[in-house]
């Protein structure tokens, strides 16, 4: 790959940001005397355009942190205590292989891999590890913790999770930013939205919280959490009533509209407004703007699908550009995820080798119910008790719902737990062995994106620090110790990274030369229909296995659970903090300082009613537990909703817990995903604080 060297002894290496973010930036990494001195955005990569977020500009600070785990560690304290002593790689890997072999001899399904998107790389994410666990016959993991409700809903609507090109938002005349705090979580999209705004576009934000993004839009509609489906139906009602439909597009490219039309006619703006906690004029005005302004684009994000009806809501919203024909223009339509564009263009079966399962069909465990599942005994329905868990690229003790149960599960003395990590996270504290993993500066990888349409390659800038090894290398070595001799276990990280994409679709030479390559996708992909469904039509009504989409109120809300709502009258959402990435970066001092401390935003009215002032220590609680933090009284919170930002590490919390102490493990309507933002609480000033 084109590595530029200069006379002064500095080199620039091309990389890709590994984090779970829609932007997947192209990086230029400056190395001087063997040390990374700077990580910058690639000015030539259109979505990155030379800019990085604050977090990833600090990637060297994170990678060279004195807290990095740089040798294998073996537990010496009690489970969860986080006391370890260094050991050799041979000792750790020999012991881990022996323990896994003994369990596998009884039933390999008692072993569970647990991973998510600490890195989204196709090699260090689920490449060699997938080969390893498929060969082993371990339990399969249903990776639902983030986007599966929206992803499967979009698949029901369009055939795959696909949408607009991010760049084309710059030409939109109306942008609806829906369930997304773009400035925090999708900064490079925001740049395109700003270009559109400067050219006269109108920006409307739909979000319960008055985010920094909402503040910079022309209008903010602060609906109640989990009511987006009702709003979409109310908008459809108005589009029908005002005959703002593209009848030709509907007839030729949309299946099942009559059934959805019938449903939408039951949602006059007054009904939708009352469900959403907004005014009927807001519904009418939004419908009018959406109908009258062309091209109109929707930037939907995952924030709105972390509730019971999240999947149905995505199906409904995905129909808006179909019924108005917004898809006809390249700057019209919708983007929730672009990941489906990559699916037919990468070599998933080669990377992950599901064929190594042979005839075996292991059970599947949902990562979002890990709290319950680690505490289950063997049974006919469940299968064997989980005896070993291997965690990589994830911090479940902090990020999974109902974390009191998750922590209790990981604290089981009889659970053998291995964690591959950069740092001693809340989860690593529960390990029998912590294995030091490399960061993106130290390993090869290849990346797809879910917010743009470029394939990416990451070249290592420096050798591994200390004794760190890449995830792929760790699983390669474990495979050798398990006695696996299939040639795929000899593939190097570089071979896997370079081979990740189908060369018919992504030119390997271009990818290597530039570090990125744009997928070949039509500018306005659905201008003439052509959705990736069997008949090429979008599905407004029934979809395989699913009824006509409908609004489903939250599990925890006055409508579905009035008695609960009387005891716990505040809805709590816990969206991302700007300076963290889920629970990553929480331990980087400069970024933690920017987020100050765990806070709960409350509207002045709700705070006054409870005698709470800004800075006071509060007890946030429900029947699942309690969480202590500081109150931040301001009008970012709407009345009736409190915001607990960011996924703090539990050990940084006032009482060793975080917001997930309060969330529950019930799943979304579609996609078996967690419902983090469907959560009622009460808040009190903390006695004695
Ligand atoms: N800085 C930073 N960037 C991130 C992340 C991070 O933690 N920090 N997380 C990354 C990850 S894992 C993901 S999945 C992506 C996308 O992650 P998302 O979860 O989509 O992230 P945001 O766009 O920040 O937040 C969603 C917005 O939805 C709002 N919201 C909550 N409930 C509802 C609702 O019921 N309806 C509506 N309309 N809005 C609601 C929240 O107030 C918030 O402003 O971002 C990624 N980028
Ligand atoms: N209450 C609440 N909970 C949430 C959310 C919310 O909005 N509210 N958001 C949810 C969402 S959207 C998501 S995606 C999940 C995210 O949950 P996770 O995917 O668990 O994400 P992180 O918390 O960032 O933890 C990733 C870990 O992987 C490690 N890591 C990074 N790169 C590597 C590597 O190359 N090798 C190894 N071995 N480790 C690596 C990092 O050090 C970090 O500790 O959390 C969810 N939890
Ligand atoms: Mo996520």
mmCIF file of N, CA and C in Angstrom, residues 500-546:
data_model
loop_
_atom_site.group_PDB
_atom_site.id
_atom_site.type_symbol
_atom_site.label_atom_id
_atom_site.label_comp_id
_atom_site.label_asym_id
_atom_site.label_seq_id
_atom_site.Cartn_x
_atom_site.Cartn_y
_atom_site.Cartn_z
ATOM 1 N N UNK A 500 -10.670 -9.598 1.587
ATOM 2 C CA UNK A 500 -11.993 -9.477 2.206
ATOM 3 C C UNK A 500 -13.101 -9.143 1.200
ATOM 4 N N UNK A 501 -12.755 -8.378 0.166
ATOM 5 C CA UNK A 501 -13.782 -7.962 -0.801
ATOM 6 C C UNK A 501 -13.678 -8.782 -2.071
ATOM 7 N N UNK A 502 -14.803 -8.910 -2.758
ATOM 8 C CA UNK A 502 -14.837 -9.617 -4.021
ATOM 9 C C UNK A 502 -14.135 -8.752 -5.071
ATOM 10 N N UNK A 503 -13.034 -9.245 -5.665
ATOM 11 C CA UNK A 503 -12.262 -8.412 -6.596
ATOM 12 C C UNK A 503 -13.067 -8.001 -7.836
ATOM 13 N N UNK A 504 -14.150 -8.713 -8.123
ATOM 14 C CA UNK A 504 -15.011 -8.301 -9.244
ATOM 15 C C UNK A 504 -15.659 -6.948 -8.966
ATOM 16 N N UNK A 505 -15.880 -6.660 -7.696
ATOM 17 C CA UNK A 505 -16.614 -5.448 -7.320
ATOM 18 C C UNK A 505 -15.731 -4.363 -6.735
ATOM 19 N N UNK A 506 -14.677 -4.776 -6.021
ATOM 20 C CA UNK A 506 -13.785 -3.795 -5.395
ATOM 21 C C UNK A 506 -12.392 -4.100 -5.910
ATOM 22 N N UNK A 507 -11.839 -3.188 -6.676
ATOM 23 C CA UNK A 507 -10.542 -3.416 -7.301
ATOM 24 C C UNK A 507 -9.441 -3.411 -6.229
ATOM 25 N N UNK A 508 -8.794 -4.588 -6.021
ATOM 26 C CA UNK A 508 -7.811 -4.669 -4.940
ATOM 27 C C UNK A 508 -6.660 -3.687 -5.128
ATOM 28 N N UNK A 509 -6.292 -3.406 -6.383
ATOM 29 C CA UNK A 509 -5.163 -2.488 -6.616
ATOM 30 C C UNK A 509 -5.544 -1.072 -6.195
ATOM 31 N N UNK A 510 -6.769 -0.658 -6.543
ATOM 32 C CA UNK A 510 -7.219 0.686 -6.162
ATOM 33 C C UNK A 510 -7.305 0.796 -4.650
ATOM 34 N N UNK A 511 -7.837 -0.256 -4.039
ATOM 35 C CA UNK A 511 -7.983 -0.258 -2.580
ATOM 36 C C UNK A 511 -6.609 -0.134 -1.924
ATOM 37 N N UNK A 512 -5.648 -0.875 -2.457
ATOM 38 C CA UNK A 512 -4.313 -0.858 -1.867
ATOM 39 C C UNK A 512 -3.633 0.493 -2.087
ATOM 40 N N UNK A 513 -3.813 1.072 -3.273
ATOM 41 C CA UNK A 513 -3.119 2.317 -3.587
ATOM 42 C C UNK A 513 -3.657 3.487 -2.772
ATOM 43 N N UNK A 514 -4.969 3.498 -2.589
ATOM 44 C CA UNK A 514 -5.616 4.675 -2.032
ATOM 45 C C UNK A 514 -6.061 4.466 -0.577
ATOM 46 N N UNK A 515 -6.240 3.195 -0.191
ATOM 47 C CA UNK A 515 -6.760 2.902 1.132
ATOM 48 C C UNK A 515 -8.273 2.818 1.148
ATOM 49 N N UNK A 516 -8.920 3.185 0.032
ATOM 50 C CA UNK A 516 -10.379 3.106 -0.040
ATOM 51 C C UNK A 516 -10.820 3.018 -1.491
ATOM 52 N N UNK A 517 -11.997 2.494 -1.700
ATOM 53 C CA UNK A 517 -12.531 2.383 -3.061
ATOM 54 C C UNK A 517 -14.040 2.477 -2.990
ATOM 55 N N UNK A 518 -14.599 3.342 -3.822
ATOM 56 C CA UNK A 518 -16.059 3.532 -3.788
ATOM 57 C C UNK A 518 -16.754 2.352 -4.480
ATOM 58 N N UNK A 519 -17.833 1.873 -3.869
ATOM 59 C CA UNK A 519 -18.612 0.810 -4.503
ATOM 60 C C UNK A 519 -19.337 1.391 -5.708
ATOM 61 N N UNK A 520 -19.534 0.510 -6.704
ATOM 62 C CA UNK A 520 -20.259 0.992 -7.889
ATOM 63 C C UNK A 520 -21.752 0.803 -7.652
ATOM 64 N N UNK A 521 -22.399 1.897 -7.322
ATOM 65 C CA UNK A 521 -23.832 1.885 -7.041
ATOM 66 C C UNK A 521 -24.417 3.094 -7.760
ATOM 67 N N UNK A 522 -25.597 2.920 -8.372
ATOM 68 C CA UNK A 522 -26.205 4.034 -9.105
ATOM 69 C C UNK A 522 -26.378 5.243 -8.186
ATOM 70 N N UNK A 523 -26.282 6.435 -8.765
ATOM 71 C CA UNK A 523 -26.426 7.668 -7.983
ATOM 72 C C UNK A 523 -27.766 7.734 -7.270
ATOM 73 N N UNK A 524 -28.836 7.508 -7.992
ATOM 74 C CA UNK A 524 -30.181 7.497 -7.395
ATOM 75 C C UNK A 524 -30.653 6.046 -7.503
ATOM 76 N N UNK A 525 -30.300 5.224 -6.505
ATOM 77 C CA UNK A 525 -30.403 3.773 -6.715
ATOM 78 C C UNK A 525 -31.842 3.275 -6.952
ATOM 79 N N UNK A 526 -32.837 3.983 -6.416
ATOM 80 C CA UNK A 526 -34.212 3.493 -6.547
ATOM 81 C C UNK A 526 -35.105 4.464 -7.324
ATOM 82 N N UNK A 527 -34.481 5.268 -8.176
ATOM 83 C CA UNK A 527 -35.253 6.221 -8.963
ATOM 84 C C UNK A 527 -36.305 5.502 -9.802
ATOM 85 N N UNK A 528 -35.939 4.329 -10.282
ATOM 86 C CA UNK A 528 -36.887 3.524 -11.067
ATOM 87 C C UNK A 528 -37.177 2.238 -10.329
ATOM 88 N N UNK A 529 -37.419 2.320 -9.033
ATOM 89 C CA UNK A 529 -37.651 1.096 -8.251
ATOM 90 C C UNK A 529 -36.359 0.309 -8.167
ATOM 91 N N UNK A 530 -36.459 -0.996 -8.425
ATOM 92 C CA UNK A 530 -35.237 -1.802 -8.390
ATOM 93 C C UNK A 530 -34.726 -2.032 -6.981
ATOM 94 N N UNK A 531 -35.634 -2.114 -6.022
ATOM 95 C CA UNK A 531 -35.223 -2.451 -4.650
ATOM 96 C C UNK A 531 -34.718 -3.896 -4.635
ATOM 97 N N UNK A 532 -33.801 -4.206 -3.710
ATOM 98 C CA UNK A 532 -33.278 -5.582 -3.693
ATOM 99 C C UNK A 532 -34.247 -6.604 -3.069
ATOM 100 N N UNK A 533 -35.512 -6.525 -3.454
ATOM 101 C CA UNK A 533 -36.516 -7.535 -3.086
ATOM 102 C C UNK A 533 -36.705 -8.439 -4.299
ATOM 103 N N UNK A 534 -37.345 -9.595 -4.125
ATOM 104 C CA UNK A 534 -37.504 -10.492 -5.284
ATOM 105 C C UNK A 534 -38.212 -9.836 -6.473
ATOM 106 N N UNK A 535 -39.221 -8.995 -6.222
ATOM 107 C CA UNK A 535 -39.921 -8.369 -7.353
ATOM 108 C C UNK A 535 -39.463 -6.933 -7.605
ATOM 109 N N UNK A 536 -38.427 -6.494 -6.889
ATOM 110 C CA UNK A 536 -37.897 -5.151 -7.111
ATOM 111 C C UNK A 536 -38.751 -4.045 -6.498
ATOM 112 N N UNK A 537 -39.834 -4.420 -5.791
ATOM 113 C CA UNK A 537 -40.694 -3.386 -5.197
ATOM 114 C C UNK A 537 -40.420 -3.235 -3.698
ATOM 115 N N UNK A 538 -40.586 -2.024 -3.196
ATOM 116 C CA UNK A 538 -40.559 -1.802 -1.747
ATOM 117 C C UNK A 538 -41.843 -2.393 -1.173
ATOM 118 N N UNK A 539 -41.774 -2.824 0.095
ATOM 119 C CA UNK A 539 -42.936 -3.486 0.692
ATOM 120 C C UNK A 539 -43.576 -2.599 1.747
ATOM 121 N N UNK A 540 -44.750 -2.069 1.420
ATOM 122 C CA UNK A 540 -45.470 -1.207 2.357
ATOM 123 C C UNK A 540 -46.378 -2.016 3.274
ATOM 124 N N UNK A 541 -46.840 -3.145 2.801
ATOM 125 C CA UNK A 541 -47.780 -3.948 3.584
ATOM 126 C C UNK A 541 -47.074 -5.116 4.225
ATOM 127 N N UNK A 542 -47.631 -6.317 4.003
ATOM 128 C CA UNK A 542 -46.996 -7.493 4.608
ATOM 129 C C UNK A 542 -45.615 -7.720 3.991
ATOM 130 N N UNK A 543 -44.736 -8.301 4.800
ATOM 131 C CA UNK A 543 -43.414 -8.701 4.321
ATOM 132 C C UNK A 543 -43.216 -10.118 4.840
ATOM 133 N N UNK A 544 -42.227 -10.848 4.325
ATOM 134 C CA UNK A 544 -42.069 -12.236 4.769
ATOM 135 C C UNK A 544 -42.049 -12.345 6.301
ATOM 136 N N UNK A 545 -43.011 -13.102 6.841
ATOM 137 C CA UNK A 545 -43.084 -13.301 8.293
ATOM 138 C C UNK A 545 -43.624 -12.124 9.076
ATOM 139 N N UNK A 546 -44.004 -11.047 8.414
ATOM 140 C CA UNK A 546 -44.429 -9.838 9.130
ATOM 141 C C UNK A 546 -45.753 -9.317 8.576
#
